Amino acid sequence: MKGRELLMIPGPIESDPAVLSALGQQTSSFVAPEFIAIMGDCLRMMREVWLSPDGQPFIIAGSGTLAMDMAVVNLVEPGDEALVISTGYFGDRYEDLLSRYGVKVTKLEAPVGDVPDPADVEALLRQKRFKLMTFTHVDTSTAVRVDPIPLGALGRKYGVLTVLDGVCSIAGEEMRQDEWEIDVALTASQKAIGVPAGLALLVASKHALEVWKDRKTPVSNYYADWKNWLPVMEAYEAGKPAYFGTPATNLVAALQVSLIEILQEGMATRFARHAAISEAFKNGMSAIGLGQVPLNPQTAAHTLSAIRYPEGVTGAAFLPAVRKAGAIIAGGLHSRIKDEYFRVGHMGTANRGDLLTTVGAIEEGLAACGYAFEKGAGVAAVSGQMALDGV
Ligand code: PMP
């Protein structure tokens, strides 16, 4: 008995044993030469994972919401205008967050399961002078993936800073921060980065740092102020000790191992593997007659899937039955459709064996709920997926 079920929720995810082993090593001083070297290494590797050779990385103790906070609070001042592009729960969170700092928010909301049309974004940018716009690369509540390329280009064209919430995308979905002209790209440790929760990670462009340096009022959040953290990040990269707030040393040690593994796989291979796994999972679901929340397969995420329940199946009966069959998956999150779908994360360490177990457990859960389907068809669709060979 291994005594545990497979964790397949869209974050936190299961970490590689080498990552967990690094986390369990004796805690070091945050000014010890060994820790300074680890932190410097992580900062340099983040530039490679974010594909942002010119960016300034930040590694701070906190969750993804702190990364969201830090990404914008350094750039906005009370009275500024911001455009929030929302494809679900986490897009909406940016509306709340920015309003708290006295920013005037215009929200462009895509219908549930759909993506915003860049033409509608451009129409808004023409109407008003925005300081910043935010969008969620993959909204974890809908599994919708927004294309950052036209949004980055629009940001440059209209002189508007772009903030990409990549909590459910970075290190899984293709994201090329510098080439795509994204000003701040943020994530957290517990998703495709593959480290337990507790690190807020973001990379700011040179342009974002210039805008921050030019601000007229103090940053409204003490802990998230780049003034406190930039000298610390710069010192660590230069191999020198520095302090503002105690870094999560064990998590940073685990991050180093995970980033090395990510870069050993290679970003292009990693993006392709996530796409292949996602396609296999989604094919497995359609083979047993289940549809998705994203309206268009082209804009469905590769890091997770949001799958609609068939007629007569409820989360209250289905989710515990899937767990009993060996896999932990998540219920719905978007308030408007919460009870109509479930979510499965397949990012980071997820492999072919995990998919087979999960789809098998989903089939058992559906059977327990009385849904009539061809048993084994989902598993067969996954195992027949040639693209998964070697995954
Ligand atoms: N943005 C997205 C897209 C997320 O999926 C999440 C977490 N699920 C967050 C932001 C917030 O991150 P955290 O829960 O780590 O604060």
mmCIF file with all atom_site columns, N, CA and C in Angstrom, residues 325-384:
data_model
loop_
_atom_site.group_PDB
_atom_site.id
_atom_site.type_symbol
_atom_site.label_atom_id
_atom_site.label_alt_id
_atom_site.label_comp_id
_atom_site.label_asym_id
_atom_site.label_entity_id
_atom_site.label_seq_id
_atom_site.pdbx_PDB_ins_code
_atom_site.Cartn_x
_atom_site.Cartn_y
_atom_site.Cartn_z
_atom_site.occupancy
_atom_site.B_iso_or_equiv
_atom_site.pdbx_formal_charge
_atom_site.auth_seq_id
_atom_site.auth_comp_id
_atom_site.auth_asym_id
_atom_site.auth_atom_id
_atom_site.pdbx_PDB_model_num
ATOM 1   N N  . ALA A 1 325 ? -11.153 5.533  -6.594  1.00 0.00 ? 325 ALA A N  1
ATOM 2   C CA . ALA A 1 325 ? -10.523 4.752  -7.667  1.00 0.00 ? 325 ALA A CA 1
ATOM 3   C C  . ALA A 1 325 ? -9.060  5.157  -7.868  1.00 0.00 ? 325 ALA A C  1
ATOM 4   N N  . GLY A 1 326 ? -8.548  6.084  -7.068  1.00 0.00 ? 326 GLY A N  1
ATOM 5   C CA . GLY A 1 326 ? -7.100  6.328  -7.078  1.00 0.00 ? 326 GLY A CA 1
ATOM 6   C C  . GLY A 1 326 ? -6.608  7.681  -7.544  1.00 0.00 ? 326 GLY A C  1
ATOM 7   N N  . ALA A 1 327 ? -7.500  8.587  -7.971  1.00 0.00 ? 327 ALA A N  1
ATOM 8   C CA . ALA A 1 327 ? -7.001  9.890  -8.445  1.00 0.00 ? 327 ALA A CA 1
ATOM 9   C C  . ALA A 1 327 ? -7.786  11.029 -7.798  1.00 0.00 ? 327 ALA A C  1
ATOM 10  N N  . ILE A 1 328 ? -7.060  12.062 -7.406  1.00 0.00 ? 328 ILE A N  1
ATOM 11  C CA . ILE A 1 328 ? -7.719  13.247 -6.849  1.00 0.00 ? 328 ILE A CA 1
ATOM 12  C C  . ILE A 1 328 ? -7.813  14.289 -7.953  1.00 0.00 ? 328 ILE A C  1
ATOM 13  N N  . ILE A 1 329 ? -9.037  14.672 -8.284  1.00 0.00 ? 329 ILE A N  1
ATOM 14  C CA . ILE A 1 329 ? -9.240  15.714 -9.282  1.00 0.00 ? 329 ILE A CA 1
ATOM 15  C C  . ILE A 1 329 ? -10.082 16.817 -8.641  1.00 0.00 ? 329 ILE A C  1
ATOM 16  N N  . ALA A 1 330 ? -10.296 17.914 -9.351  1.00 0.00 ? 330 ALA A N  1
ATOM 17  C CA . ALA A 1 330 ? -10.945 19.078 -8.725  1.00 0.00 ? 330 ALA A CA 1
ATOM 18  C C  . ALA A 1 330 ? -12.337 19.328 -9.307  1.00 0.00 ? 330 ALA A C  1
ATOM 19  N N  . GLY A 1 331 ? -13.173 19.959 -8.512  1.00 0.00 ? 331 GLY A N  1
ATOM 20  C CA . GLY A 1 331 ? -14.492 20.374 -8.988  1.00 0.00 ? 331 GLY A CA 1
ATOM 21  C C  . GLY A 1 331 ? -14.416 21.680 -9.758  1.00 0.00 ? 331 GLY A C  1
ATOM 22  N N  . GLY A 1 332 ? -15.556 22.230 -10.086 1.00 0.00 ? 332 GLY A N  1
ATOM 23  C CA . GLY A 1 332 ? -15.613 23.492 -10.831 1.00 0.00 ? 332 GLY A CA 1
ATOM 24  C C  . GLY A 1 332 ? -15.259 24.677 -9.941  1.00 0.00 ? 332 GLY A C  1
ATOM 25  N N  . LEU A 1 333 ? -14.903 25.804 -10.564 1.00 0.00 ? 333 LEU A N  1
ATOM 26  C CA . LEU A 1 333 ? -14.521 26.995 -9.800  1.00 0.00 ? 333 LEU A CA 1
ATOM 27  C C  . LEU A 1 333 ? -15.243 28.252 -10.274 1.00 0.00 ? 333 LEU A C  1
ATOM 28  N N  . HIS A 1 334 ? -15.565 28.313 -11.542 1.00 0.00 ? 334 HIS A N  1
ATOM 29  C CA . HIS A 1 334 ? -16.205 29.525 -12.067 1.00 0.00 ? 334 HIS A CA 1
ATOM 30  C C  . HIS A 1 334 ? -17.625 29.615 -11.519 1.00 0.00 ? 334 HIS A C  1
ATOM 31  N N  . SER A 1 335 ? -17.956 30.750 -10.874 1.00 0.00 ? 335 SER A N  1
ATOM 32  C CA . SER A 1 335 ? -19.229 30.818 -10.138 1.00 0.00 ? 335 SER A CA 1
ATOM 33  C C  . SER A 1 335 ? -20.442 30.512 -11.025 1.00 0.00 ? 335 SER A C  1
ATOM 34  N N  . ARG A 1 336 ? -20.367 30.870 -12.315 1.00 0.00 ? 336 ARG A N  1
ATOM 35  C CA . ARG A 1 336 ? -21.561 30.712 -13.148 1.00 0.00 ? 336 ARG A CA 1
ATOM 36  C C  . ARG A 1 336 ? -21.831 29.263 -13.580 1.00 0.00 ? 336 ARG A C  1
ATOM 37  N N  . ILE A 1 337 ? -20.771 28.422 -13.542 1.00 0.00 ? 337 ILE A N  1
ATOM 38  C CA . ILE A 1 337 ? -20.951 27.032 -14.023 1.00 0.00 ? 337 ILE A CA 1
ATOM 39  C C  . ILE A 1 337 ? -20.369 26.010 -13.035 1.00 0.00 ? 337 ILE A C  1
ATOM 40  N N  . LYS A 1 338 ? -20.149 26.467 -11.810 1.00 0.00 ? 338 LYS A N  1
ATOM 41  C CA . LYS A 1 338 ? -19.425 25.690 -10.796 1.00 0.00 ? 338 LYS A CA 1
ATOM 42  C C  . LYS A 1 338 ? -19.809 24.204 -10.714 1.00 0.00 ? 338 LYS A C  1
ATOM 43  N N  . ASP A 1 339 ? -21.115 23.926 -10.782 1.00 0.00 ? 339 ASP A N  1
ATOM 44  C CA . ASP A 1 339 ? -21.573 22.542 -10.574 1.00 0.00 ? 339 ASP A CA 1
ATOM 45  C C  . ASP A 1 339 ? -21.680 21.749 -11.873 1.00 0.00 ? 339 ASP A C  1
ATOM 46  N N  . GLU A 1 340 ? -21.205 22.352 -12.959 1.00 0.00 ? 340 GLU A N  1
ATOM 47  C CA . GLU A 1 340 ? -21.430 21.701 -14.254 1.00 0.00 ? 340 GLU A CA 1
ATOM 48  C C  . GLU A 1 340 ? -20.199 20.993 -14.801 1.00 0.00 ? 340 GLU A C  1
ATOM 49  N N  . TYR A 1 341 ? -19.051 21.095 -14.101 1.00 0.00 ? 341 TYR A N  1
ATOM 50  C CA . TYR A 1 341 ? -17.823 20.537 -14.687 1.00 0.00 ? 341 TYR A CA 1
ATOM 51  C C  . TYR A 1 341 ? -16.802 20.177 -13.620 1.00 0.00 ? 341 TYR A C  1
ATOM 52  N N  . PHE A 1 342 ? -15.778 19.428 -14.037 1.00 0.00 ? 342 PHE A N  1
ATOM 53  C CA . PHE A 1 342 ? -14.664 19.117 -13.143 1.00 0.00 ? 342 PHE A CA 1
ATOM 54  C C  . PHE A 1 342 ? -13.359 19.477 -13.849 1.00 0.00 ? 342 PHE A C  1
ATOM 55  N N  . ARG A 1 343 ? -12.276 19.552 -13.040 1.00 0.00 ? 343 ARG A N  1
ATOM 56  C CA . ARG A 1 343 ? -10.992 19.980 -13.617 1.00 0.00 ? 343 ARG A CA 1
ATOM 57  C C  . ARG A 1 343 ? -9.886  18.968 -13.291 1.00 0.00 ? 343 ARG A C  1
ATOM 58  N N  . VAL A 1 344 ? -9.036  18.756 -14.265 1.00 0.00 ? 344 VAL A N  1
ATOM 59  C CA . VAL A 1 344 ? -7.899  17.846 -14.093 1.00 0.00 ? 344 VAL A CA 1
ATOM 60  C C  . VAL A 1 344 ? -6.640  18.588 -14.527 1.00 0.00 ? 344 VAL A C  1
ATOM 61  N N  . GLY A 1 345 ? -5.641  18.599 -13.664 1.00 0.00 ? 345 GLY A N  1
ATOM 62  C CA . GLY A 1 345 ? -4.350  19.208 -14.027 1.00 0.00 ? 345 GLY A CA 1
ATOM 63  C C  . GLY A 1 345 ? -3.457  18.148 -14.642 1.00 0.00 ? 345 GLY A C  1
ATOM 64  N N  . HIS A 1 346 ? -2.777  18.493 -15.718 1.00 0.00 ? 346 HIS A N  1
ATOM 65  C CA . HIS A 1 346 ? -1.813  17.546 -16.317 1.00 0.00 ? 346 HIS A CA 1
ATOM 66  C C  . HIS A 1 346 ? -0.594  18.343 -16.754 1.00 0.00 ? 346 HIS A C  1
ATOM 67  N N  . MET A 1 347 ? 0.113   18.824 -15.744 1.00 0.00 ? 347 MET A N  1
ATOM 68  C CA . MET A 1 347 ? 1.284   19.663 -16.050 1.00 0.00 ? 347 MET A CA 1
ATOM 69  C C  . MET A 1 347 ? 2.490   19.185 -15.245 1.00 0.00 ? 347 MET A C  1
ATOM 70  N N  . GLY A 1 348 ? 3.644   19.716 -15.596 1.00 0.00 ? 348 GLY A N  1
ATOM 71  C CA . GLY A 1 348 ? 4.860   19.409 -14.845 1.00 0.00 ? 348 GLY A CA 1
ATOM 72  C C  . GLY A 1 348 ? 5.242   17.949 -14.959 1.00 0.00 ? 348 GLY A C  1
ATOM 73  N N  . THR A 1 349 ? 5.145   17.250 -13.815 1.00 0.00 ? 349 THR A N  1
ATOM 74  C CA . THR A 1 349 ? 5.617   15.853 -13.782 1.00 0.00 ? 349 THR A CA 1
ATOM 75  C C  . THR A 1 349 ? 4.617   14.868 -14.395 1.00 0.00 ? 349 THR A C  1
ATOM 76  N N  . ALA A 1 350 ? 3.427   15.311 -14.761 1.00 0.00 ? 350 ALA A N  1
ATOM 77  C CA . ALA A 1 350 ? 2.391   14.378 -15.257 1.00 0.00 ? 350 ALA A CA 1
ATOM 78  C C  . ALA A 1 350 ? 2.912   13.586 -16.454 1.00 0.00 ? 350 ALA A C  1
ATOM 79  N N  . ASN A 1 351 ? 2.704   12.274 -16.419 1.00 0.00 ? 351 ASN A N  1
ATOM 80  C CA . ASN A 1 351 ? 3.199   11.434 -17.517 1.00 0.00 ? 351 ASN A CA 1
ATOM 81  C C  . ASN A 1 351 ? 2.103   10.482 -18.000 1.00 0.00 ? 351 ASN A C  1
ATOM 82  N N  . ARG A 1 352 ? 2.501   9.624  -18.925 1.00 0.00 ? 352 ARG A N  1
ATOM 83  C CA . ARG A 1 352 ? 1.547   8.712  -19.536 1.00 0.00 ? 352 ARG A CA 1
ATOM 84  C C  . ARG A 1 352 ? 0.843   7.827  -18.492 1.00 0.00 ? 352 ARG A C  1
ATOM 85  N N  . GLY A 1 353 ? 1.631   7.316  -17.542 1.00 0.00 ? 353 GLY A N  1
ATOM 86  C CA . GLY A 1 353 ? 1.055   6.452  -16.503 1.00 0.00 ? 353 GLY A CA 1
ATOM 87  C C  . GLY A 1 353 ? 0.025   7.209  -15.673 1.00 0.00 ? 353 GLY A C  1
ATOM 88  N N  . ASP A 1 354 ? 0.328   8.460  -15.349 1.00 0.00 ? 354 ASP A N  1
ATOM 89  C CA . ASP A 1 354 ? -0.616  9.287  -14.562 1.00 0.00 ? 354 ASP A CA 1
ATOM 90  C C  . ASP A 1 354 ? -1.928  9.465  -15.330 1.00 0.00 ? 354 ASP A C  1
ATOM 91  N N  . LEU A 1 355 ? -1.795  9.694  -16.634 1.00 0.00 ? 355 LEU A N  1
ATOM 92  C CA . LEU A 1 355 ? -3.009  9.905  -17.448 1.00 0.00 ? 355 LEU A CA 1
ATOM 93  C C  . LEU A 1 355 ? -3.862  8.649  -17.477 1.00 0.00 ? 355 LEU A C  1
ATOM 94  N N  . LEU A 1 356 ? -3.193  7.504  -17.666 1.00 0.00 ? 356 LEU A N  1
ATOM 95  C CA . LEU A 1 356 ? -3.946  6.246  -17.737 1.00 0.00 ? 356 LEU A CA 1
ATOM 96  C C  . LEU A 1 356 ? -4.676  5.993  -16.417 1.00 0.00 ? 356 LEU A C  1
ATOM 97  N N  . THR A 1 357 ? -3.984  6.216  -15.313 1.00 0.00 ? 357 THR A N  1
ATOM 98  C CA . THR A 1 357 ? -4.618  6.030  -13.992 1.00 0.00 ? 357 THR A CA 1
ATOM 99  C C  . THR A 1 357 ? -5.804  6.978  -13.839 1.00 0.00 ? 357 THR A C  1
ATOM 100 N N  . THR A 1 358 ? -5.594  8.234  -14.216 1.00 0.00 ? 358 THR A N  1
ATOM 101 C CA . THR A 1 358 ? -6.638  9.252  -14.006 1.00 0.00 ? 358 THR A CA 1
ATOM 102 C C  . THR A 1 358 ? -7.857  8.973  -14.871 1.00 0.00 ? 358 THR A C  1
ATOM 103 N N  . VAL A 1 359 ? -7.618  8.658  -16.142 1.00 0.00 ? 359 VAL A N  1
ATOM 104 C CA . VAL A 1 359 ? -8.765  8.393  -17.030 1.00 0.00 ? 359 VAL A CA 1
ATOM 105 C C  . VAL A 1 359 ? -9.480  7.118  -16.573 1.00 0.00 ? 359 VAL A C  1
ATOM 106 N N  . GLY A 1 360 ? -8.705  6.130  -16.113 1.00 0.00 ? 360 GLY A N  1
ATOM 107 C CA . GLY A 1 360 ? -9.319  4.904  -15.577 1.00 0.00 ? 360 GLY A CA 1
ATOM 108 C C  . GLY A 1 360 ? -10.188 5.224  -14.366 1.00 0.00 ? 360 GLY A C  1
ATOM 109 N N  . ALA A 1 361 ? -9.670  6.088  -13.471 1.00 0.00 ? 361 ALA A N  1
ATOM 110 C CA . ALA A 1 361 ? -10.427 6.451  -12.266 1.00 0.00 ? 361 ALA A CA 1
ATOM 111 C C  . ALA A 1 361 ? -11.678 7.250  -12.634 1.00 0.00 ? 361 ALA A C  1
ATOM 112 N N  . ILE A 1 362 ? -11.557 8.104  -13.637 1.00 0.00 ? 362 ILE A N  1
ATOM 113 C CA . ILE A 1 362 ? -12.731 8.879  -14.087 1.00 0.00 ? 362 ILE A CA 1
ATOM 114 C C  . ILE A 1 362 ? -13.794 7.918  -14.644 1.00 0.00 ? 362 ILE A C  1
ATOM 115 N N  . GLU A 1 363 ? -13.348 6.945  -15.397 1.00 0.00 ? 363 GLU A N  1
ATOM 116 C CA . GLU A 1 363 ? -14.310 5.959  -15.930 1.00 0.00 ? 363 GLU A CA 1
ATOM 117 C C  . GLU A 1 363 ? -15.017 5.236  -14.780 1.00 0.00 ? 363 GLU A C  1
ATOM 118 N N  . GLU A 1 364 ? -14.252 4.864  -13.767 1.00 0.00 ? 364 GLU A N  1
ATOM 119 C CA . GLU A 1 364 ? -14.879 4.171  -12.622 1.00 0.00 ? 364 GLU A CA 1
ATOM 120 C C  . GLU A 1 364 ? -15.875 5.093  -11.918 1.00 0.00 ? 364 GLU A C  1
ATOM 121 N N  . GLY A 1 365 ? -15.482 6.359  -11.783 1.00 0.00 ? 365 GLY A N  1
ATOM 122 C CA . GLY A 1 365 ? -16.376 7.326  -11.133 1.00 0.00 ? 365 GLY A CA 1
ATOM 123 C C  . GLY A 1 365 ? -17.669 7.495  -11.909 1.00 0.00 ? 365 GLY A C  1
ATOM 124 N N  . LEU A 1 366 ? -17.556 7.564  -13.225 1.00 0.00 ? 366 LEU A N  1
ATOM 125 C CA . LEU A 1 366 ? -18.749 7.736  -14.064 1.00 0.00 ? 366 LEU A CA 1
ATOM 126 C C  . LEU A 1 366 ? -19.654 6.504  -13.974 1.00 0.00 ? 366 LEU A C  1
ATOM 127 N N  . ALA A 1 367 ? -19.015 5.328  -13.975 1.00 0.00 ? 367 ALA A N  1
ATOM 128 C CA . ALA A 1 367 ? -19.797 4.087  -13.884 1.00 0.00 ? 367 ALA A CA 1
ATOM 129 C C  . ALA A 1 367 ? -20.541 4.044  -12.545 1.00 0.00 ? 367 ALA A C  1
ATOM 130 N N  . ALA A 1 368 ? -19.839 4.474  -11.466 1.00 0.00 ? 368 ALA A N  1
ATOM 131 C CA . ALA A 1 368 ? -20.470 4.475  -10.137 1.00 0.00 ? 368 ALA A CA 1
ATOM 132 C C  . ALA A 1 368 ? -21.667 5.425  -10.098 1.00 0.00 ? 368 ALA A C  1
ATOM 133 N N  . CYS A 1 369 ? -21.629 6.450  -10.946 1.00 0.00 ? 369 CYS A N  1
ATOM 134 C CA . CYS A 1 369 ? -22.732 7.427  -10.983 1.00 0.00 ? 369 CYS A CA 1
ATOM 135 C C  . CYS A 1 369 ? -23.834 7.001  -11.959 1.00 0.00 ? 369 CYS A C  1
ATOM 136 N N  . GLY A 1 370 ? -23.674 5.845  -12.560 1.00 0.00 ? 370 GLY A N  1
ATOM 137 C CA . GLY A 1 370 ? -24.728 5.326  -13.433 1.00 0.00 ? 370 GLY A CA 1
ATOM 138 C C  . GLY A 1 370 ? -24.698 5.850  -14.860 1.00 0.00 ? 370 GLY A C  1
ATOM 139 N N  . TYR A 1 371 ? -23.605 6.492  -15.260 1.00 0.00 ? 371 TYR A N  1
ATOM 140 C CA . TYR A 1 371 ? -23.516 7.013  -16.631 1.00 0.00 ? 371 TYR A CA 1
ATOM 141 C C  . TYR A 1 371 ? -23.236 5.840  -17.586 1.00 0.00 ? 371 TYR A C  1
ATOM 142 N N  . ALA A 1 372 ? -23.972 5.772  -18.679 1.00 0.00 ? 372 ALA A N  1
ATOM 143 C CA . ALA A 1 372 ? -23.794 4.667  -19.632 1.00 0.00 ? 372 ALA A CA 1
ATOM 144 C C  . ALA A 1 372 ? -22.794 5.067  -20.707 1.00 0.00 ? 372 ALA A C  1
ATOM 145 N N  . PHE A 1 373 ? -21.722 4.334  -20.827 1.00 0.00 ? 373 PHE A N  1
ATOM 146 C CA . PHE A 1 373 ? -20.709 4.620  -21.850 1.00 0.00 ? 373 PHE A CA 1
ATOM 147 C C  . PHE A 1 373 ? -19.930 3.338  -22.135 1.00 0.00 ? 373 PHE A C  1
ATOM 148 N N  . GLU A 1 374 ? -19.096 3.389  -23.171 1.00 0.00 ? 374 GLU A N  1
ATOM 149 C CA . GLU A 1 374 ? -18.310 2.208  -23.519 1.00 0.00 ? 374 GLU A CA 1
ATOM 150 C C  . GLU A 1 374 ? -17.110 2.144  -22.592 1.00 0.00 ? 374 GLU A C  1
ATOM 151 N N  . LYS A 1 375 ? -17.169 1.259  -21.605 1.00 0.00 ? 375 LYS A N  1
ATOM 152 C CA . LYS A 1 375 ? -16.103 1.219  -20.589 1.00 0.00 ? 375 LYS A CA 1
ATOM 153 C C  . LYS A 1 375 ? -14.764 0.850  -21.211 1.00 0.00 ? 375 LYS A C  1
ATOM 154 N N  . GLY A 1 376 ? -13.741 1.600  -20.844 1.00 0.00 ? 376 GLY A N  1
ATOM 155 C CA . GLY A 1 376 ? -12.396 1.327  -21.374 1.00 0.00 ? 376 GLY A CA 1
ATOM 156 C C  . GLY A 1 376 ? -12.070 2.170  -22.587 1.00 0.00 ? 376 GLY A C  1
ATOM 157 N N  . ALA A 1 377 ? -13.072 2.843  -23.182 1.00 0.00 ? 377 ALA A N  1
ATOM 158 C CA . ALA A 1 377 ? -12.822 3.622  -24.408 1.00 0.00 ? 377 ALA A CA 1
ATOM 159 C C  . ALA A 1 377 ? -11.923 4.822  -24.129 1.00 0.00 ? 377 ALA A C  1
ATOM 160 N N  . GLY A 1 378 ? -12.056 5.431  -22.944 1.00 0.00 ? 378 GLY A N  1
ATOM 161 C CA . GLY A 1 378 ? -11.220 6.582  -22.592 1.00 0.00 ? 378 GLY A CA 1
ATOM 162 C C  . GLY A 1 378 ? -9.774  6.162  -22.427 1.00 0.00 ? 378 GLY A C  1
ATOM 163 N N  . VAL A 1 379 ? -9.572  5.097  -21.677 1.00 0.00 ? 379 VAL A N  1
ATOM 164 C CA . VAL A 1 379 ? -8.211  4.591  -21.442 1.00 0.00 ? 379 VAL A CA 1
ATOM 165 C C  . VAL A 1 379 ? -7.594  4.169  -22.780 1.00 0.00 ? 379 VAL A C  1
ATOM 166 N N  . ALA A 1 380 ? -8.384  3.513  -23.628 1.00 0.00 ? 380 ALA A N  1
ATOM 167 C CA . ALA A 1 380 ? -7.869  3.061  -24.929 1.00 0.00 ? 380 ALA A CA 1
ATOM 168 C C  . ALA A 1 380 ? -7.449  4.260  -25.779 1.00 0.00 ? 380 ALA A C  1
ATOM 169 N N  . ALA A 1 381 ? -8.219  5.338  -25.715 1.00 0.00 ? 381 ALA A N  1
ATOM 170 C CA . ALA A 1 381 ? -7.881  6.531  -26.515 1.00 0.00 ? 381 ALA A CA 1
ATOM 171 C C  . ALA A 1 381 ? -6.555  7.120  -26.045 1.00 0.00 ? 381 ALA A C  1
ATOM 172 N N  . VAL A 1 382 ? -6.322  7.118  -24.736 1.00 0.00 ? 382 VAL A N  1
ATOM 173 C CA . VAL A 1 382 ? -5.054  7.656  -24.214 1.00 0.00 ? 382 VAL A CA 1
ATOM 174 C C  . VAL A 1 382 ? -3.901  6.738  -24.598 1.00 0.00 ? 382 VAL A C  1
ATOM 175 N N  . SER A 1 383 ? -4.077  5.425  -24.395 1.00 0.00 ? 383 SER A N  1
ATOM 176 C CA . SER A 1 383 ? -2.944  4.531  -24.645 1.00 0.00 ? 383 SER A CA 1
ATOM 177 C C  . SER A 1 383 ? -2.651  4.421  -26.140 1.00 0.00 ? 383 SER A C  1
ATOM 178 N N  . GLY A 1 384 ? -3.637  4.736  -26.966 1.00 0.00 ? 384 GLY A N  1
ATOM 179 C CA . GLY A 1 384 ? -3.410  4.667  -28.415 1.00 0.00 ? 384 GLY A CA 1
ATOM 180 C C  . GLY A 1 384 ? -2.748  5.907  -28.981 1.00 0.00 ? 384 GLY A C  1
#
